[in-house]
Amino acid sequence: MSNQVLPLLGQVADTISQAIAAAHPELAGSDPVVRRSDHADFQSNAALALAKHARTNPLELAESLTAALDRHEHDPIAHVELSGPGFLNLTVPDHAIWGQLAARLASPRLGVGAPDEGLRTVIDYSAPNIAKEMHVGHLRTTIIGDNLARVLGFLGSEVIRQNHLGDWGTQFGMLIQYLDEHPETTWHHNELEPGNSAVAALDDVYKQAKAAFDADPDFAERSRNRVVALQSGDPTTIARWKEIVAESEKAFRDIYDRLGVLLTPEDSVGESFYNPLLTDAITELSDTGIAVESDGALVIFSEEVTGPDGTPAPLMVRKRDGGYGYDTTDLATIRYRIRDLKAHRLLYVTDSRQALHFQMIFEAARRAGWLTDGIEAAHIPYGTVLGPDGRPFKTRSGDTVRLMDLLDDAVARARTVVSEKNPDLPDDELNHIAEQAGIGAVKYADLSASRAKDYVFDIDRMVSFNGNTGVYLQYAHTRIRSILRKAGDPDAAIDPSVELQPAERALALELDAYGSALVEVGATLEPHKLCGYLYNLARDFTTFYEACHVLGAEEPLRTNRLALCRLTARTLQHGLGLLGISAPERM
RNA sequence: GCCCUCGUAGCUCAGACGGACAGAGCAAGAGACUUCUAAUCUCUAGGUCGCAGGUUCGAAUCCUGCCGGGGGCGCCA
């Protein structure tokens, strides 16, 4: 905890708050409205915002604040300048900026605190279907969810990842029956040619089974019986089902490894996990009168949402045939996560089309008394990945795009671009860099646009070395590492008496704001804000790089500039790490 | 019908707890390599912030109403 470094902006804001309280006691506690400024290091707009309450005009209030600031020595503020209709332009002393850098460099956490300590967050993301290939539809949930897991974890929250696998349903009856009747079918990963996955094979088997189901009434009947066997726990059927789940999870693991996401088999808590918990949840909903009979089904009528005919929209707790759908599972799930996992914060990372569904689930959980005021439940919606034609991304033949194919394409494209620019790279290094750049490009493209919007999957743009791309950030990192390698000496002390150049100042102030950027991501759950921060940081570094030579500088300037380089490199690497993107030494 | 979401430069997008001239990248034009990786940088040009009202000293930002795109609303998740 002693590692935490309060950002200068926060220190300045505290000082302005004190000035407000001193000059106008009745305004004590007001927001000091301190922001970064184009006209100084920071600016406070408090005078404009508060003039009304103080029954004075902004200029007068600003003058009284300036006077209050002048009355004492206020450490983080060196100069105050009144400007325009009442802006306070605030400059901090150079030594304070160098001090921040030194303190952050000395901290393994870059001086970032852990404000979420003591909170427990459940994040539901990825959730592919067993026996089906992961496709482009799983990209955003997996990448966004993983980033949030990392950021919230770093901010101190205890993060429980939940991969809500689609591992249950009537389709498994058909699949298992078909495999049973066609023992010659090869689908285990160790029976397949390299490069083929068990889920790809199972996907094919499913299609064949479906065809047989539709064509052969006897097979359809046997499949239905198999569903009953599965649901009633027939040992042979369950064993085969478990085998299918295990093989599928192995294939998912391959994708997760390649993508560099945190999900492990321990995070897998599929739909089937909730089977034994459904009746309890239903009984409770029914006993409290929240769930009611309707046309032979058990439903919860929403008090917030209506259907097309204007009547309350229902959640289907139990179908007329006695079966359960996803509404039931999701109700049991939220109950479990609150009661058993004791989460303070529940996040569901799924596409925006499910917004209404989650609104109704949360409403029901609130009415059931599960979701109480101290607990936050949030759907984290995101837009659709579009193809070049602006329609939801499909292959030319209209099929869904396999995630592995998409990653292969991105890596291949990155490889082409890298080898064009750097033809002398040995093959193994080129392949390694291409993998890092290609995967990073896909993830960064997904995370850097606002979550809520659709975006077009454009590989050429993603692997561009210019603009707001993952590759640009990786490259910025390699340039800094190159300087540091050449500099050799790792750790000389900063001399705080050195005067800062404008480019150094801008870079240093941006570095000081890293923790604030992360806190904002944690609050808004919008990863693109971290991307935006890192992109700004990289641009600030590039400006510094152009304006201020490092290795050729005289001491103590050289040491101070190396410190700027070190902290920038570490911040970029750390930030990319939170995005789940690697920061290579060379490109 | 109701609800959600998006609409900012030719293109792709930032900026939204009200604040100084609305910012990047791409594309276009002009420059800069004996210099720590030119995979870069500098400059120029380019915008009725969908439209119309309202609140305010001040609105891309808040409120209301429209227009347009996308999505959702009982037994698939």
JSON list of N, CA, C and O (backbone and C1' of nucleotides) in Angstrom, two decimals, chain B residues 55-71:
[
{"chain": "B", "resi": 55, "resn": "U", "atom": "P", "xyz": [-35.32, 28.48, -22.38]},
{"chain": "B", "resi": 55, "resn": "U", "atom": "O5'", "xyz": [-34.48, 27.63, -21.34]},
{"chain": "B", "resi": 55, "resn": "U", "atom": "C5'", "xyz": [-35.12, 27.00, -20.24]},
{"chain": "B", "resi": 55, "resn": "U", "atom": "C4'", "xyz": [-34.11, 26.24, -19.41]},
{"chain": "B", "resi": 55, "resn": "U", "atom": "C3'", "xyz": [-32.86, 27.04, -19.04]},
{"chain": "B", "resi": 55, "resn": "U", "atom": "O3'", "xyz": [-33.07, 27.87, -17.92]},
{"chain": "B", "resi": 55, "resn": "U", "atom": "C1'", "xyz": [-32.23, 24.91, -19.86]},
{"chain": "B", "resi": 56, "resn": "U", "atom": "P", "xyz": [-32.60, 29.39, -17.96]},
{"chain": "B", "resi": 56, "resn": "U", "atom": "O5'", "xyz": [-31.01, 29.27, -17.98]},
{"chain": "B", "resi": 56, "resn": "U", "atom": "C5'", "xyz": [-30.32, 28.68, -16.89]},
{"chain": "B", "resi": 56, "resn": "U", "atom": "C4'", "xyz": [-28.86, 28.53, -17.20]},
{"chain": "B", "resi": 56, "resn": "U", "atom": "C3'", "xyz": [-28.19, 29.79, -17.73]},
{"chain": "B", "resi": 56, "resn": "U", "atom": "O3'", "xyz": [-27.82, 30.68, -16.68]},
{"chain": "B", "resi": 56, "resn": "U", "atom": "C1'", "xyz": [-27.57, 27.94, -19.06]},
{"chain": "B", "resi": 57, "resn": "C", "atom": "P", "xyz": [-27.95, 32.26, -16.92]},
{"chain": "B", "resi": 57, "resn": "C", "atom": "O5'", "xyz": [-26.71, 32.59, -17.87]},
{"chain": "B", "resi": 57, "resn": "C", "atom": "C5'", "xyz": [-26.63, 33.87, -18.51]},
{"chain": "B", "resi": 57, "resn": "C", "atom": "C4'", "xyz": [-25.30, 34.01, -19.20]},
{"chain": "B", "resi": 57, "resn": "C", "atom": "C3'", "xyz": [-24.93, 32.85, -20.11]},
{"chain": "B", "resi": 57, "resn": "C", "atom": "O3'", "xyz": [-25.50, 33.02, -21.40]},
{"chain": "B", "resi": 57, "resn": "C", "atom": "C1'", "xyz": [-23.10, 33.34, -18.69]},
{"chain": "B", "resi": 58, "resn": "G", "atom": "P", "xyz": [-26.18, 31.77, -22.10]},
{"chain": "B", "resi": 58, "resn": "G", "atom": "O5'", "xyz": [-24.93, 30.83, -22.41]},
{"chain": "B", "resi": 58, "resn": "G", "atom": "C5'", "xyz": [-24.00, 31.21, -23.42]},
{"chain": "B", "resi": 58, "resn": "G", "atom": "C4'", "xyz": [-22.81, 30.29, -23.40]},
{"chain": "B", "resi": 58, "resn": "G", "atom": "C3'", "xyz": [-23.11, 28.81, -23.64]},
{"chain": "B", "resi": 58, "resn": "G", "atom": "O3'", "xyz": [-23.22, 28.53, -25.02]},
{"chain": "B", "resi": 58, "resn": "G", "atom": "C1'", "xyz": [-21.66, 29.05, -21.79]},
{"chain": "B", "resi": 59, "resn": "A", "atom": "P", "xyz": [-24.22, 27.37, -25.47]},
{"chain": "B", "resi": 59, "resn": "A", "atom": "O5'", "xyz": [-23.54, 26.04, -24.89]},
{"chain": "B", "resi": 59, "resn": "A", "atom": "C5'", "xyz": [-22.29, 25.55, -25.39]},
{"chain": "B", "resi": 59, "resn": "A", "atom": "C4'", "xyz": [-22.43, 24.08, -25.75]},
{"chain": "B", "resi": 59, "resn": "A", "atom": "C3'", "xyz": [-23.34, 23.81, -26.94]},
{"chain": "B", "resi": 59, "resn": "A", "atom": "O3'", "xyz": [-22.87, 22.65, -27.63]},
{"chain": "B", "resi": 59, "resn": "A", "atom": "C1'", "xyz": [-24.24, 22.79, -25.03]},
{"chain": "B", "resi": 60, "resn": "A", "atom": "P", "xyz": [-21.90, 22.83, -28.87]},
{"chain": "B", "resi": 60, "resn": "A", "atom": "O5'", "xyz": [-21.80, 21.35, -29.45]},
{"chain": "B", "resi": 60, "resn": "A", "atom": "C5'", "xyz": [-22.89, 20.75, -30.11]},
{"chain": "B", "resi": 60, "resn": "A", "atom": "C4'", "xyz": [-22.79, 19.26, -30.04]},
{"chain": "B", "resi": 60, "resn": "A", "atom": "C3'", "xyz": [-23.14, 18.68, -28.67]},
{"chain": "B", "resi": 60, "resn": "A", "atom": "O3'", "xyz": [-24.52, 18.40, -28.57]},
{"chain": "B", "resi": 60, "resn": "A", "atom": "C1'", "xyz": [-21.06, 17.81, -29.41]},
{"chain": "B", "resi": 61, "resn": "U", "atom": "P", "xyz": [-25.31, 18.66, -27.23]},
{"chain": "B", "resi": 61, "resn": "U", "atom": "O5'", "xyz": [-24.57, 17.81, -26.12]},
{"chain": "B", "resi": 61, "resn": "U", "atom": "C5'", "xyz": [-24.53, 16.38, -26.21]},
{"chain": "B", "resi": 61, "resn": "U", "atom": "C4'", "xyz": [-23.67, 15.84, -25.09]},
{"chain": "B", "resi": 61, "resn": "U", "atom": "C3'", "xyz": [-24.20, 16.14, -23.70]},
{"chain": "B", "resi": 61, "resn": "U", "atom": "O3'", "xyz": [-24.07, 15.02, -22.86]},
{"chain": "B", "resi": 61, "resn": "U", "atom": "C1'", "xyz": [-22.02, 17.04, -23.95]},
{"chain": "B", "resi": 62, "resn": "C", "atom": "P", "xyz": [-25.36, 14.13, -22.60]},
{"chain": "B", "resi": 62, "resn": "C", "atom": "O5'", "xyz": [-26.25, 15.08, -21.69]},
{"chain": "B", "resi": 62, "resn": "C", "atom": "C5'", "xyz": [-26.17, 14.99, -20.28]},
{"chain": "B", "resi": 62, "resn": "C", "atom": "C4'", "xyz": [-27.24, 15.85, -19.66]},
{"chain": "B", "resi": 62, "resn": "C", "atom": "C3'", "xyz": [-28.62, 15.74, -20.29]},
{"chain": "B", "resi": 62, "resn": "C", "atom": "O3'", "xyz": [-29.34, 14.63, -19.79]},
{"chain": "B", "resi": 62, "resn": "C", "atom": "C1'", "xyz": [-28.06, 18.01, -20.04]},
{"chain": "B", "resi": 63, "resn": "C", "atom": "P", "xyz": [-30.41, 13.88, -20.72]},
{"chain": "B", "resi": 63, "resn": "C", "atom": "O5'", "xyz": [-31.62, 14.91, -20.72]},
{"chain": "B", "resi": 63, "resn": "C", "atom": "C5'", "xyz": [-32.32, 15.20, -19.53]},
{"chain": "B", "resi": 63, "resn": "C", "atom": "C4'", "xyz": [-33.50, 16.08, -19.83]},
{"chain": "B", "resi": 63, "resn": "C", "atom": "C3'", "xyz": [-34.34, 15.63, -21.01]},
{"chain": "B", "resi": 63, "resn": "C", "atom": "O3'", "xyz": [-35.29, 14.65, -20.64]},
{"chain": "B", "resi": 63, "resn": "C", "atom": "C1'", "xyz": [-33.84, 17.93, -21.24]},
{"chain": "B", "resi": 64, "resn": "U", "atom": "P", "xyz": [-35.74, 13.56, -21.73]},
{"chain": "B", "resi": 64, "resn": "U", "atom": "O5'", "xyz": [-36.73, 14.41, -22.65]},
{"chain": "B", "resi": 64, "resn": "U", "atom": "C5'", "xyz": [-37.88, 15.03, -22.11]},
{"chain": "B", "resi": 64, "resn": "U", "atom": "C4'", "xyz": [-38.58, 15.82, -23.18]},
{"chain": "B", "resi": 64, "resn": "U", "atom": "C3'", "xyz": [-38.76, 15.11, -24.50]},
{"chain": "B", "resi": 64, "resn": "U", "atom": "O3'", "xyz": [-39.86, 14.22, -24.48]},
{"chain": "B", "resi": 64, "resn": "U", "atom": "C1'", "xyz": [-37.96, 17.29, -24.90]},
{"chain": "B", "resi": 65, "resn": "G", "atom": "P", "xyz": [-39.84, 12.93, -25.45]},
{"chain": "B", "resi": 65, "resn": "G", "atom": "O5'", "xyz": [-40.16, 13.56, -26.86]},
{"chain": "B", "resi": 65, "resn": "G", "atom": "C5'", "xyz": [-41.31, 14.38, -27.04]},
{"chain": "B", "resi": 65, "resn": "G", "atom": "C4'", "xyz": [-41.26, 15.02, -28.40]},
{"chain": "B", "resi": 65, "resn": "G", "atom": "C3'", "xyz": [-40.89, 14.08, -29.54]},
{"chain": "B", "resi": 65, "resn": "G", "atom": "O3'", "xyz": [-41.99, 13.29, -29.94]},
{"chain": "B", "resi": 65, "resn": "G", "atom": "C1'", "xyz": [-39.66, 16.08, -29.74]},
{"chain": "B", "resi": 66, "resn": "C", "atom": "P", "xyz": [-41.74, 12.05, -30.91]},
{"chain": "B", "resi": 66, "resn": "C", "atom": "O5'", "xyz": [-41.64, 12.82, -32.29]},
{"chain": "B", "resi": 66, "resn": "C", "atom": "C5'", "xyz": [-41.09, 12.18, -33.41]},
{"chain": "B", "resi": 66, "resn": "C", "atom": "C4'", "xyz": [-40.59, 13.21, -34.39]},
{"chain": "B", "resi": 66, "resn": "C", "atom": "C3'", "xyz": [-39.71, 12.61, -35.46]},
{"chain": "B", "resi": 66, "resn": "C", "atom": "O3'", "xyz": [-40.50, 12.12, -36.53]},
{"chain": "B", "resi": 66, "resn": "C", "atom": "C1'", "xyz": [-38.57, 14.41, -34.46]},
{"chain": "B", "resi": 67, "resn": "C", "atom": "P", "xyz": [-40.34, 10.57, -36.90]},
{"chain": "B", "resi": 67, "resn": "C", "atom": "O5'", "xyz": [-39.11, 10.63, -37.90]},
{"chain": "B", "resi": 67, "resn": "C", "atom": "C5'", "xyz": [-39.04, 11.67, -38.88]},
{"chain": "B", "resi": 67, "resn": "C", "atom": "C4'", "xyz": [-37.65, 11.74, -39.46]},
{"chain": "B", "resi": 67, "resn": "C", "atom": "C3'", "xyz": [-36.96, 10.39, -39.68]},
{"chain": "B", "resi": 67, "resn": "C", "atom": "O3'", "xyz": [-37.41, 9.76, -40.87]},
{"chain": "B", "resi": 67, "resn": "C", "atom": "C1'", "xyz": [-35.45, 11.88, -38.66]},
{"chain": "B", "resi": 68, "resn": "G", "atom": "P", "xyz": [-37.50, 8.15, -40.89]},
{"chain": "B", "resi": 68, "resn": "G", "atom": "O5'", "xyz": [-35.97, 7.73, -40.95]},
{"chain": "B", "resi": 68, "resn": "G", "atom": "C5'", "xyz": [-35.21, 8.02, -42.11]},
{"chain": "B", "resi": 68, "resn": "G", "atom": "C4'", "xyz": [-33.75, 7.72, -41.86]},
{"chain": "B", "resi": 68, "resn": "G", "atom": "C3'", "xyz": [-33.44, 6.32, -41.37]},
{"chain": "B", "resi": 68, "resn": "G", "atom": "O3'", "xyz": [-33.47, 5.34, -42.39]},
{"chain": "B", "resi": 68, "resn": "G", "atom": "C1'", "xyz": [-32.24, 7.87, -40.07]},
{"chain": "B", "resi": 69, "resn": "G", "atom": "P", "xyz": [-33.86, 3.84, -41.97]},
{"chain": "B", "resi": 69, "resn": "G", "atom": "O5'", "xyz": [-32.51, 3.28, -41.36]},
{"chain": "B", "resi": 69, "resn": "G", "atom": "C5'", "xyz": [-31.36, 3.17, -42.17]},
{"chain": "B", "resi": 69, "resn": "G", "atom": "C4'", "xyz": [-30.18, 2.69, -41.37]},
{"chain": "B", "resi": 69, "resn": "G", "atom": "C3'", "xyz": [-30.38, 1.40, -40.59]},
{"chain": "B", "resi": 69, "resn": "G", "atom": "O3'", "xyz": [-30.31, 0.25, -41.40]},
{"chain": "B", "resi": 69, "resn": "G", "atom": "C1'", "xyz": [-29.26, 2.97, -39.23]},
{"chain": "B", "resi": 70, "resn": "G", "atom": "P", "xyz": [-31.20, -1.03, -40.99]},
{"chain": "B", "resi": 70, "resn": "G", "atom": "O5'", "xyz": [-30.51, -1.50, -39.63]},
{"chain": "B", "resi": 70, "resn": "G", "atom": "C5'", "xyz": [-29.20, -2.07, -39.65]},
{"chain": "B", "resi": 70, "resn": "G", "atom": "C4'", "xyz": [-28.74, -2.38, -38.25]},
{"chain": "B", "resi": 70, "resn": "G", "atom": "C3'", "xyz": [-29.65, -3.29, -37.44]},
{"chain": "B", "resi": 70, "resn": "G", "atom": "O3'", "xyz": [-29.53, -4.66, -37.79]},
{"chain": "B", "resi": 70, "resn": "G", "atom": "C1'", "xyz": [-28.98, -1.48, -36.11]},
{"chain": "B", "resi": 71, "resn": "G", "atom": "P", "xyz": [-30.82, -5.60, -37.61]},
{"chain": "B", "resi": 71, "resn": "G", "atom": "O5'", "xyz": [-30.96, -5.70, -36.03]},
{"chain": "B", "resi": 71, "resn": "G", "atom": "C5'", "xyz": [-29.92, -6.31, -35.26]},
{"chain": "B", "resi": 71, "resn": "G", "atom": "C4'", "xyz": [-30.18, -6.13, -33.80]},
{"chain": "B", "resi": 71, "resn": "G", "atom": "C3'", "xyz": [-31.46, -6.74, -33.25]},
{"chain": "B", "resi": 71, "resn": "G", "atom": "O3'", "xyz": [-31.37, -8.15, -33.09]},
{"chain": "B", "resi": 71, "resn": "G", "atom": "C1'", "xyz": [-31.16, -4.60, -32.32]}
]
